[in-house]
PDB file of C-alpha atoms in Angstrom:
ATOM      1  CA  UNK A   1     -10.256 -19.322  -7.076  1.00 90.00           C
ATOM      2  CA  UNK A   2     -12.103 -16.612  -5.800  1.00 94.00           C
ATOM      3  CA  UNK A   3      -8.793 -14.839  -4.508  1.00 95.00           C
ATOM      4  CA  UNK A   4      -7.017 -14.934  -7.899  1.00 95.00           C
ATOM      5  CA  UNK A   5     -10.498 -13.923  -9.519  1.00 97.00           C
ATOM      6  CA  UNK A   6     -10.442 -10.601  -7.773  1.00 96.00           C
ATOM      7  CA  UNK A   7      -6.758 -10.031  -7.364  1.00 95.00           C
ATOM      8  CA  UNK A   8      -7.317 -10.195 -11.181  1.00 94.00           C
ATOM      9  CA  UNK A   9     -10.463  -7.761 -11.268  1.00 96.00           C
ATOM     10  CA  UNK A  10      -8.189  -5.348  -9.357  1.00 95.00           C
ATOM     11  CA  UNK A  11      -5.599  -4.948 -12.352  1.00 93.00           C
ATOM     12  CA  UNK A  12      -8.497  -4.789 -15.160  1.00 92.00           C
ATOM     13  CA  UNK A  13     -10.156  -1.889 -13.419  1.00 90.00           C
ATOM     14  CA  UNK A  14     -13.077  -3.990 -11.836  1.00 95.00           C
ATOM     15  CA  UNK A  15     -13.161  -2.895  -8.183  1.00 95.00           C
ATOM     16  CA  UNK A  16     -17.126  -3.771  -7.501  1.00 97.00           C
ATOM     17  CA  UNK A  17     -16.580  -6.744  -8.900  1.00 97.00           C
ATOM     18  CA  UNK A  18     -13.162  -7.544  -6.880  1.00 97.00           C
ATOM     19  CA  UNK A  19     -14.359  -6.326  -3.610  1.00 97.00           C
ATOM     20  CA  UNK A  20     -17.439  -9.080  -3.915  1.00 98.00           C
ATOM     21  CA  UNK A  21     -14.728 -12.177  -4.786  1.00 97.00           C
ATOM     22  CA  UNK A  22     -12.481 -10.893  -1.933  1.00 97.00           C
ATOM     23  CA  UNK A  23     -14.800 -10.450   0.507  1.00 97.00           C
ATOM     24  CA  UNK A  24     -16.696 -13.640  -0.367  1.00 97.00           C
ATOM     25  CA  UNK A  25     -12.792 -15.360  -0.247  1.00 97.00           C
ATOM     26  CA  UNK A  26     -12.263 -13.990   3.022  1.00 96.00           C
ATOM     27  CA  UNK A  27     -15.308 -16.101   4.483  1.00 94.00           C
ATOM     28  CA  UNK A  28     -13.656 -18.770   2.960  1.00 95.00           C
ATOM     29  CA  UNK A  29     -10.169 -18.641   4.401  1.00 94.00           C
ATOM     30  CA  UNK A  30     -10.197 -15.765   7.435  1.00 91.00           C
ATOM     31  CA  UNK A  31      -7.095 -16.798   8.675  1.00 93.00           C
ATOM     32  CA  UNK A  32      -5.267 -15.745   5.561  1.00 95.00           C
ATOM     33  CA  UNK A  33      -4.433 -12.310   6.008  1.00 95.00           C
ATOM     34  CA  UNK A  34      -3.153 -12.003   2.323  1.00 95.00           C
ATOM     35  CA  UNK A  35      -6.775 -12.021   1.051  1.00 97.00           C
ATOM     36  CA  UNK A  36      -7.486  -9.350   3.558  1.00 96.00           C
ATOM     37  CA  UNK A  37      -4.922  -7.431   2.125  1.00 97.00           C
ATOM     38  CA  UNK A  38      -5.619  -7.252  -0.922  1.00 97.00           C
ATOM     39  CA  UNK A  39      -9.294  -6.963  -0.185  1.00 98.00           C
ATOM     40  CA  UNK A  40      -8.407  -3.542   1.387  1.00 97.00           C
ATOM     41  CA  UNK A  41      -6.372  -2.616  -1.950  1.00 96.00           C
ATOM     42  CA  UNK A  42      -9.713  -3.553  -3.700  1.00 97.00           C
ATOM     43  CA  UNK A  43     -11.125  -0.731  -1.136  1.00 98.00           C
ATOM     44  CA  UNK A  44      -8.272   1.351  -1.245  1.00 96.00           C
ATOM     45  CA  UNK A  45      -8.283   1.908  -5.484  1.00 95.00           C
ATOM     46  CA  UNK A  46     -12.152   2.371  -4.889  1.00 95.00           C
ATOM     47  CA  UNK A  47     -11.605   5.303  -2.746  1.00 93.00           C
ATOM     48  CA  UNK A  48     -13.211   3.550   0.327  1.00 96.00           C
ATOM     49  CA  UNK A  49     -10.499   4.374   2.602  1.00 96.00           C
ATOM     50  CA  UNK A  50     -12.256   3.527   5.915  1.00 97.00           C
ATOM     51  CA  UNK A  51     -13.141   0.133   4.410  1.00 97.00           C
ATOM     52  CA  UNK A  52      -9.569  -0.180   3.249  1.00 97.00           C
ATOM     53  CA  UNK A  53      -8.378   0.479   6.790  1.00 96.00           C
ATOM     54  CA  UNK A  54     -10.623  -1.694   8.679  1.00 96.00           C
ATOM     55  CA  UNK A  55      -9.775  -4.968   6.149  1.00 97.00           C
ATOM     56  CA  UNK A  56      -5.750  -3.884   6.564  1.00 96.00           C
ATOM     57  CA  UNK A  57      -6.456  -4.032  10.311  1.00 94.00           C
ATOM     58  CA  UNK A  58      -8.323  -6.964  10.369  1.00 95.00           C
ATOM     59  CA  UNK A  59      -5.916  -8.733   8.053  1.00 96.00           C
ATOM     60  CA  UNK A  60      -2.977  -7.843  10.339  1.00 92.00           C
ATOM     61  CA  UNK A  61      -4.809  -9.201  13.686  1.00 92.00           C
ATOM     62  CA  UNK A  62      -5.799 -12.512  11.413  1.00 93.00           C
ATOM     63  CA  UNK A  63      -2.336 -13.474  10.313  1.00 93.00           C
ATOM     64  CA  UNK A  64       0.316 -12.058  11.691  1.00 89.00           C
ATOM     65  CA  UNK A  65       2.807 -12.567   9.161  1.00 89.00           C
ATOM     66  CA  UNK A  66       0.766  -9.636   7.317  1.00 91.00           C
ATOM     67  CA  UNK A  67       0.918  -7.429  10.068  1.00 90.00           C
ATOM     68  CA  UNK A  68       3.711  -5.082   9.079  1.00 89.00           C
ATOM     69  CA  UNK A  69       1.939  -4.750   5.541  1.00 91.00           C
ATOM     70  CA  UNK A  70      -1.054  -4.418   6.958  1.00 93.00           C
ATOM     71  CA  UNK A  71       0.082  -1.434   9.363  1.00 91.00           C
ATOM     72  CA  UNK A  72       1.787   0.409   6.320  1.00 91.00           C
ATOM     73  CA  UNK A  73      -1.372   0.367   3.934  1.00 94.00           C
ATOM     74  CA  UNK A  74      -3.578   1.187   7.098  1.00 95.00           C
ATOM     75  CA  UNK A  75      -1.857   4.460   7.057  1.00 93.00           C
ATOM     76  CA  UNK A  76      -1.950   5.091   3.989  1.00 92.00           C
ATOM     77  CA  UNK A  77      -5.641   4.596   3.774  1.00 95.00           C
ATOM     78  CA  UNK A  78      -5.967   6.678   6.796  1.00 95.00           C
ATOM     79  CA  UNK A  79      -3.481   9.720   5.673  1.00 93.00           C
ATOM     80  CA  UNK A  80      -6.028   9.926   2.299  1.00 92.00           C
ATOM     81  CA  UNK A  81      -9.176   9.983   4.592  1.00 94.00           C
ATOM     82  CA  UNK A  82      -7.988  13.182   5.993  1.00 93.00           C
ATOM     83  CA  UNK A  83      -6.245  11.717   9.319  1.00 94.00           C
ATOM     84  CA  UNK A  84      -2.452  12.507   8.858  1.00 91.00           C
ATOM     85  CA  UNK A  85      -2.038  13.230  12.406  1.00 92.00           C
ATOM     86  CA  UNK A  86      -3.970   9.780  13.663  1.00 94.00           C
ATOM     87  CA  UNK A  87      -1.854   7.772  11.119  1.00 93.00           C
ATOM     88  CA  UNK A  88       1.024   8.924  12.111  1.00 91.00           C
ATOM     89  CA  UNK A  89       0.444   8.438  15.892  1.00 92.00           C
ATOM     90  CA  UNK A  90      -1.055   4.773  15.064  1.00 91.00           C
ATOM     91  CA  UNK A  91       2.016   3.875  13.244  1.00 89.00           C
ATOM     92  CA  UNK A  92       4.525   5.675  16.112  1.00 89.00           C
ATOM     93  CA  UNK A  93       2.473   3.600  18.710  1.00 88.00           C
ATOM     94  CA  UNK A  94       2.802   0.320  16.846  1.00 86.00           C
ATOM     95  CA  UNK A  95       6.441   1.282  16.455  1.00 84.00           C
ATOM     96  CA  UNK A  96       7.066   0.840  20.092  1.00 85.00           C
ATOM     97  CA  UNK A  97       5.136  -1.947  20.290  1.00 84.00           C
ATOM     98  CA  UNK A  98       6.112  -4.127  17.531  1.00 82.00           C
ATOM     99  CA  UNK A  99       8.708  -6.918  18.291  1.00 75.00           C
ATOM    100  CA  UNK A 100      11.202  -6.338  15.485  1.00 66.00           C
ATOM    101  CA  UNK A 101      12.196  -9.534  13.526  1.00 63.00           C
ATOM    102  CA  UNK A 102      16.196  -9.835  12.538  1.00 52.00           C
ATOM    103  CA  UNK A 103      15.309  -9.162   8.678  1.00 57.00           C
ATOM    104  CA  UNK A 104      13.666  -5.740   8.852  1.00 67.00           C
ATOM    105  CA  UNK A 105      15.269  -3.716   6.441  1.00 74.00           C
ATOM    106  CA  UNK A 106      12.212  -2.600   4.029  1.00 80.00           C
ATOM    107  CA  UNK A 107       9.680  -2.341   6.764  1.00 83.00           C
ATOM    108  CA  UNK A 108      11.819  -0.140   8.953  1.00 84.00           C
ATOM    109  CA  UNK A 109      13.259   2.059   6.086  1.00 87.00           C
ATOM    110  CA  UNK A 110       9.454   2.249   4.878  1.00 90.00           C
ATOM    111  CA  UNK A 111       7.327   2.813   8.418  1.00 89.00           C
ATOM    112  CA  UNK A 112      10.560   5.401   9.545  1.00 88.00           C
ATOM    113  CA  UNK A 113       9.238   7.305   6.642  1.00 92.00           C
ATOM    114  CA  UNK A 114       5.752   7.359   7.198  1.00 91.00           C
ATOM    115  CA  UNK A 115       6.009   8.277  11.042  1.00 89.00           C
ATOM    116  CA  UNK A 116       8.227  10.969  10.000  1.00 88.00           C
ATOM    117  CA  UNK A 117      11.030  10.110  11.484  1.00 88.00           C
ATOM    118  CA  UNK A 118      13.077   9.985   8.270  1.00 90.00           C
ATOM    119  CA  UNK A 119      13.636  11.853   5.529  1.00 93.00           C
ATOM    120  CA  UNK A 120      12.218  11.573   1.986  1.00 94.00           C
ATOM    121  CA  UNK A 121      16.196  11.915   0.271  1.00 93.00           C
ATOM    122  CA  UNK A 122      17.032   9.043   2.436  1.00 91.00           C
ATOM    123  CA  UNK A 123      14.043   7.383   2.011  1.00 93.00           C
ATOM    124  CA  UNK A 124      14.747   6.963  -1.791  1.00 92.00           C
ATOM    125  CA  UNK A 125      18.508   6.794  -1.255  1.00 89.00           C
ATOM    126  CA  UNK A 126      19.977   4.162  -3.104  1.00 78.00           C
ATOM    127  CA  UNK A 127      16.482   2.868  -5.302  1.00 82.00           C
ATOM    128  CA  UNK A 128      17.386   3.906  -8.944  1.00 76.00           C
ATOM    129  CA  UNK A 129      20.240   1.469  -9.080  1.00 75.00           C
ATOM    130  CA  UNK A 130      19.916  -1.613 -11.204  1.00 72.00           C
ATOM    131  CA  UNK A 131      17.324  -3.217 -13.078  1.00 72.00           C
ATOM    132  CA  UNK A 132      16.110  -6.150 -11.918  1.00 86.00           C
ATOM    133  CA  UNK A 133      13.117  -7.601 -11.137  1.00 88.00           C
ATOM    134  CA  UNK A 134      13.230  -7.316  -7.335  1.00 89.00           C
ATOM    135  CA  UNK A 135      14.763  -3.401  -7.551  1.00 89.00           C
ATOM    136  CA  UNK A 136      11.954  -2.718  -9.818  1.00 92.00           C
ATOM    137  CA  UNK A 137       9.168  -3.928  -7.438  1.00 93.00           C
ATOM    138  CA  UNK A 138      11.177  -1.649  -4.711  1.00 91.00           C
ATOM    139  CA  UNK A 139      11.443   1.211  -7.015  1.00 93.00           C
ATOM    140  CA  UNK A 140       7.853   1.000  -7.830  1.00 95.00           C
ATOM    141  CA  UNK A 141       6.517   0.598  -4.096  1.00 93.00           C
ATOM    142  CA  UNK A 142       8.758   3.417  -2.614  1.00 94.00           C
ATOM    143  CA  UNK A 143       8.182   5.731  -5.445  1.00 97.00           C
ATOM    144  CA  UNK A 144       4.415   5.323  -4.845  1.00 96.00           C
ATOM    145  CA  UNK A 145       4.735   5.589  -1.015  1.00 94.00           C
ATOM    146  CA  UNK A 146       6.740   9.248  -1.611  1.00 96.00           C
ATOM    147  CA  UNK A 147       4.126  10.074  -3.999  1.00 96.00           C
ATOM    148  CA  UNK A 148       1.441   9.567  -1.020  1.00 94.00           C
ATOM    149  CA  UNK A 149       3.075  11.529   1.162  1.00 94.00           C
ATOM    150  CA  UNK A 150       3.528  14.459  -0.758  1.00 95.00           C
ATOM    151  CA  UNK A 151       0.349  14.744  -1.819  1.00 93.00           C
ATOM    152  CA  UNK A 152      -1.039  14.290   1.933  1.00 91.00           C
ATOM    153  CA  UNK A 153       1.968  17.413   2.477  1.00 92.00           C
ATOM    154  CA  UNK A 154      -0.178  19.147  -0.035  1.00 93.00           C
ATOM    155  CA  UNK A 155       2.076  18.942  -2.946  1.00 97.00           C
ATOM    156  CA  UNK A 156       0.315  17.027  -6.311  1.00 96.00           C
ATOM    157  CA  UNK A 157       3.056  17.782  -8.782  1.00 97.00           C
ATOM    158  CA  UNK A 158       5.855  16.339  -6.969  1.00 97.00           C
ATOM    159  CA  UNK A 159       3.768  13.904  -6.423  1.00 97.00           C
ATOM    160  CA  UNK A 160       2.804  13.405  -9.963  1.00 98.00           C
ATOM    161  CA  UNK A 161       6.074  12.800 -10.779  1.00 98.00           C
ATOM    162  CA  UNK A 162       6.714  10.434  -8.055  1.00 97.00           C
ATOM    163  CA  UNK A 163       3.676   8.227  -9.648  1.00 97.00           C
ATOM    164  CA  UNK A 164       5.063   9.011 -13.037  1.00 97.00           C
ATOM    165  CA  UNK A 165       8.382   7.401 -11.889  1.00 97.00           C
ATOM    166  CA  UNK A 166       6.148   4.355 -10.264  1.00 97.00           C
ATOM    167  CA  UNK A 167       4.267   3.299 -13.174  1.00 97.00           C
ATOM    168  CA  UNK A 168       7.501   3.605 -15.640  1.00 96.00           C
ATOM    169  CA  UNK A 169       8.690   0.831 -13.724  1.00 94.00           C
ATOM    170  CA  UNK A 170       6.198  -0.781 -15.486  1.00 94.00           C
ATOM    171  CA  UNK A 171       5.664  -3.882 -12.740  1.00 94.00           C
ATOM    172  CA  UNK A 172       2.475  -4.149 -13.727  1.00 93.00           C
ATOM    173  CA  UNK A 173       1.356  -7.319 -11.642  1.00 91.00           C
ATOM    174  CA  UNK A 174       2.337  -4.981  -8.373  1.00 92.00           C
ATOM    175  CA  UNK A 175      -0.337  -3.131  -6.212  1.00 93.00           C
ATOM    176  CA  UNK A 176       1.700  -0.377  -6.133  1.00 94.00           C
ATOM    177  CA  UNK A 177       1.809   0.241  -9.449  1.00 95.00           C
ATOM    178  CA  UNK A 178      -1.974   0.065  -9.899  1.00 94.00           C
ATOM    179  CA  UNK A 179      -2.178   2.781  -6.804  1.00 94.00           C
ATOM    180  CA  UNK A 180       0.325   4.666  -9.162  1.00 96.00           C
ATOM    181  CA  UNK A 181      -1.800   4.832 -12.177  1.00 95.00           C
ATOM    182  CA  UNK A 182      -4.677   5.372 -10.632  1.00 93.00           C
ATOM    183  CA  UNK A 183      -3.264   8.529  -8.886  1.00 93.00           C
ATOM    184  CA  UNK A 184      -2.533   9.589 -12.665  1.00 94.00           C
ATOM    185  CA  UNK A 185      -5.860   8.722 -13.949  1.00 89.00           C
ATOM    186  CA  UNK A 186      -8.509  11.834 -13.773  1.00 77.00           C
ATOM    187  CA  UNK A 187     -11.543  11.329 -11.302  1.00 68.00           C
ATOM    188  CA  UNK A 188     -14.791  10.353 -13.138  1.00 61.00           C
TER     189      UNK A 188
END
């Protein structure tokens, strides 16, 4: 209950409120790495980036099937708190690391990105194909993550329209596309 209840205040804008349920959920169930998650997106729309990345981090060392998530919005959290280079040497180190499972395809094409080892044209290669529900949540997620990036690489209108392109996927139930709109929403 208290998961749903604050994966809920998330998408109606109640962070305060979220950040309680979740954290109070997470005392309930600490082995479940998907309330950690999204406990740390609760942080992460707040602006609390250093809370964001310590409940991704936690979540990943709780559950390791959220690790790889985990890992991705750690740097993200960390790139917006003014640490590109540390992100990008946390992720590169966990790269070497990391035991690669035989399905890997959106976790390698997304982390290869982020630890700038690929490029942003073939990072989007192939995403504006198709309609579906599943290549909607990918369109919305990658859009998003190039968004990030070029605004860490100092450039908010391309990444304006990177957002713009997130949120007219309009997936609203995905995480991504409430990190979208609140990149286009102004700053109280």
């Amino acid at each position: 209950y208290l998961y749903h209840r604050g994966r809920n205040r998330i998408f109606t804008g109640k962070l305060k409120e979220a950040q309680e349920d979740l954290k109070k959920a997470v005392g309930v169930d600490p082995k479940d790495g998907l309330i950690g998650l999204t406990l740390g997106d609760a942080y992460y729309l707040d602006g609390a980036w250093f809370e964001a990345i310590r409940a991704y981090k936690k979540a990943g060392e709780t559950d390791p099937t959220v690790e790889d998530a985990g890992r991705l919005r750690s740097w993200r959290a960390q790139t917006r708190a003014g640490e590109k280079d540390a992100a990008v040497a946390d992720l590169q180190d966990w790269l070497k690391k990391r035991k690669a499972p035989a399905e890997d395809g959106e976790f390698k094409r997304v982390s290869s990105f982020f630890a700038g080892t690929s490029t942003e044209e073939l990072f989007l290669q192939g995403i504006d194909g198709g309609d579906g529900r599943r290549i909607l949540e990918l369109r919305c997620r990658m859009y998003y993550d190039a968004g990030v990036k070029r605004l860490i690489a100092g450039d908010p209108a391309t990444a304006k329209v990177y957002f713009n392109k997130a949120v007219e996927t309009d997936v609203k139930d995905q995480i991504a596309h409430a990190f979208a709109s609140a990149e286009l929403t102004p700053k109280k």
